[in-house]
Coordinates of C-alpha atoms in Angstrom, one line a residue:
G1 CA 166.2 27.1 111.2
N2 CA 164.0 28.1 108.4
G3 CA 161.5 29.9 110.5
V4 CA 158.6 27.5 109.8
D5 CA 157.9 27.0 113.5
D6 CA 158.3 30.7 114.3
P7 CA 154.8 32.3 114.8
I8 CA 156.2 35.7 113.8
V9 CA 158.4 34.8 110.9
G10 CA 156.2 32.1 109.4
D11 CA 156.8 30.2 106.2
A12 CA 159.6 31.2 103.9
G13 CA 160.6 34.1 106.2
Y14 CA 157.6 36.3 105.5
G15 CA 155.8 37.8 108.5
R16 CA 152.2 36.6 109.0
G17 CA 151.2 38.5 112.1
I18 CA 152.1 40.6 115.1
V19 CA 152.7 39.9 118.8
I20 CA 150.4 41.8 121.1
D21 CA 151.7 42.1 124.6
P22 CA 149.3 42.7 127.5
A23 CA 149.1 46.3 128.8
R24 CA 151.7 47.2 131.5
T25 CA 152.4 50.2 133.6
N26 CA 155.8 51.9 133.8
P27 CA 156.3 52.9 137.5
F28 CA 159.0 55.4 136.5
T29 CA 157.8 58.9 136.2
R30 CA 159.3 61.2 133.5
S31 CA 160.9 58.2 131.9
G32 CA 162.2 60.2 128.9
E33 CA 163.2 63.3 131.0
L34 CA 166.2 62.1 133.0
A35 CA 167.6 65.6 133.0
T36 CA 164.5 66.8 134.9
N37 CA 164.8 66.0 138.6
P38 CA 163.2 65.0 140.7
P39 CA 162.2 62.1 140.3
W40 CA 165.6 61.3 138.8
V41 CA 168.2 62.2 141.4
P42 CA 172.0 62.5 140.9
S43 CA 173.8 61.1 144.0
G44 CA 177.4 60.6 145.1
S45 CA 179.2 59.4 148.2
T46 CA 183.0 59.7 148.4
M47 CA 182.6 60.6 144.7
A48 CA 180.9 63.5 143.2
A49 CA 177.3 63.0 141.9
P50 CA 177.1 63.0 138.1
T51 CA 176.4 66.4 136.5
V52 CA 173.1 66.2 134.6
A53 CA 172.1 68.5 131.7
A54 CA 169.8 68.3 128.7
G55 CA 171.4 66.1 126.0
P56 CA 171.2 65.6 122.2
G57 CA 168.1 64.3 120.5
G58 CA 167.3 60.7 121.4
P59 CA 166.8 57.7 119.1
D60 CA 163.3 59.0 118.4
G61 CA 164.3 62.7 118.3
G62 CA 163.0 63.2 121.8
S63 CA 164.7 64.6 124.9
T64 CA 167.7 63.0 126.6
A65 CA 170.0 63.6 129.5
S66 CA 173.8 64.1 129.3
L67 CA 175.4 62.7 132.4
E68 CA 179.0 63.6 133.2
Y69 CA 180.4 61.1 135.7
P70 CA 183.6 61.8 137.7
L71 CA 186.5 59.3 138.0
S72 CA 185.0 56.4 140.0
T73 CA 187.7 54.6 142.0
G74 CA 187.7 53.7 145.6
G75 CA 184.5 53.2 147.6
G76 CA 181.2 55.0 147.3
W77 CA 179.0 55.7 144.3
T78 CA 178.2 58.1 141.5
V79 CA 174.7 57.4 140.1
L80 CA 171.5 58.8 138.7
Y81 CA 168.6 57.0 140.4
Q82 CA 164.9 56.8 140.8
T83 CA 163.1 54.9 143.5
A84 CA 160.5 52.3 142.5
S85 CA 158.0 50.4 144.7
L86 CA 158.2 46.8 143.4
T87 CA 156.1 43.7 144.3
S88 CA 157.9 40.9 146.2
G89 CA 158.4 37.8 144.1
T90 CA 157.8 39.5 140.8
T91 CA 160.2 39.5 137.9
Y92 CA 160.9 43.0 136.4
T93 CA 162.8 44.2 133.4
V94 CA 164.5 47.6 133.4
S95 CA 165.5 49.1 130.1
I96 CA 167.1 52.3 129.0
W97 CA 168.6 53.8 125.8
L98 CA 172.2 54.9 126.1
K99 CA 175.1 56.2 124.0
G100 CA 178.5 57.4 124.8
A101 CA 179.9 60.8 124.0
A102 CA 182.9 59.1 122.4
G103 CA 182.1 55.4 122.5
G104 CA 183.8 52.8 124.9
E105 CA 182.3 54.3 128.1
T106 CA 181.0 51.8 130.7
V107 CA 178.3 52.3 133.2
Y108 CA 176.2 49.9 135.3
L109 CA 172.4 49.6 135.0
M110 CA 171.5 48.3 138.4
C111 CA 168.8 47.9 141.1
T112 CA 169.4 47.6 144.8
P113 CA 167.0 47.6 147.7
N114 CA 169.7 48.3 150.3
G115 CA 173.2 48.9 148.9
V116 CA 174.1 45.3 149.7
I117 CA 172.1 43.2 147.3
Y118 CA 172.7 44.2 143.6
Y119 CA 171.1 43.2 140.3
K120 CA 173.2 44.7 137.6
T121 CA 174.6 44.6 134.1
A122 CA 177.6 46.4 132.7
C123 CA 176.7 48.6 129.7
V124 CA 179.6 49.2 127.3
L125 CA 178.5 52.1 125.1
T126 CA 179.2 53.0 121.5
S127 CA 178.7 56.4 119.9
G128 CA 175.2 55.2 118.6
W129 CA 172.0 54.6 120.6
Q130 CA 171.6 51.2 122.1
R131 CA 168.9 49.7 124.4
F132 CA 170.2 48.0 127.5
T133 CA 168.1 45.7 129.7
L134 CA 168.3 44.2 133.2
T135 CA 165.9 41.5 134.4
F136 CA 165.7 40.5 138.1
T137 CA 163.2 39.0 140.6
V138 CA 162.4 41.0 143.7
G139 CA 163.0 39.4 147.1
T140 CA 161.0 40.5 150.2
T141 CA 162.1 44.2 150.2
L142 CA 159.7 46.4 148.2
A143 CA 161.4 49.8 147.8
H144 CA 164.3 49.6 145.2
Y145 CA 166.7 52.1 143.8
V146 CA 167.1 51.8 140.1
Q147 CA 170.5 53.3 139.3
L148 CA 172.7 54.2 136.4
G149 CA 176.4 54.8 137.1
V150 CA 178.9 53.1 139.3
D151 CA 178.3 51.9 142.9
R152 CA 181.6 50.6 144.3
R153 CA 179.9 49.3 147.5
D154 CA 179.3 46.3 145.1
G155 CA 182.8 45.0 144.9
T156 CA 182.3 43.4 141.5
Q157 CA 181.9 46.8 139.8
A158 CA 185.0 48.2 138.2
G159 CA 186.1 51.8 138.7
Q160 CA 185.7 54.0 135.6
P161 CA 187.5 57.0 134.2
A162 CA 185.6 60.3 134.1
Q163 CA 183.1 60.0 131.2
T164 CA 180.1 61.5 129.6
I165 CA 177.1 59.5 128.5
H166 CA 173.6 60.2 127.1
A167 CA 170.5 58.5 128.4
T168 CA 166.7 58.4 127.7
H169 CA 163.5 56.4 127.9
A170 CA 164.1 54.5 131.1
Q171 CA 161.4 51.9 131.7
I172 CA 160.6 49.2 134.2
E173 CA 157.9 46.6 133.8
A174 CA 156.7 43.3 135.3

């Protein structure tokens, strides 16, 4: 289209205004400090937990975390997570900025209330910063684990080689 009906682009492709979203609260604490735990917790079962350290400057020059994940085959998990209390029936979007140490790394951005139900997206990284998002609607369980890594209890997640990624600015909002 030519953008005529687009309230942001306007006629002839020139912007004529801004979009103002309502105020929201990010229930994550220390959303830019994933290398500071708690509340971000490295965890592993039958696989080692990821090693977490301070990373290179983020997309805005701020702090990041470097996460070294082990080989993730077989069962179990290797994740960095934070627990969030979410409202039943509400749709949430989780977002995070990620980049690979080399490019080509794959991790899953996921949310699970119980290690059985998973909302997830595979994040295939490049050597540049990218923002990844996951949108889901909460069922009846209110406490959820928002995870970054591989959780093989979910049979649809592929095992991954040992890899290093960088992460910052995790956010969740209704």
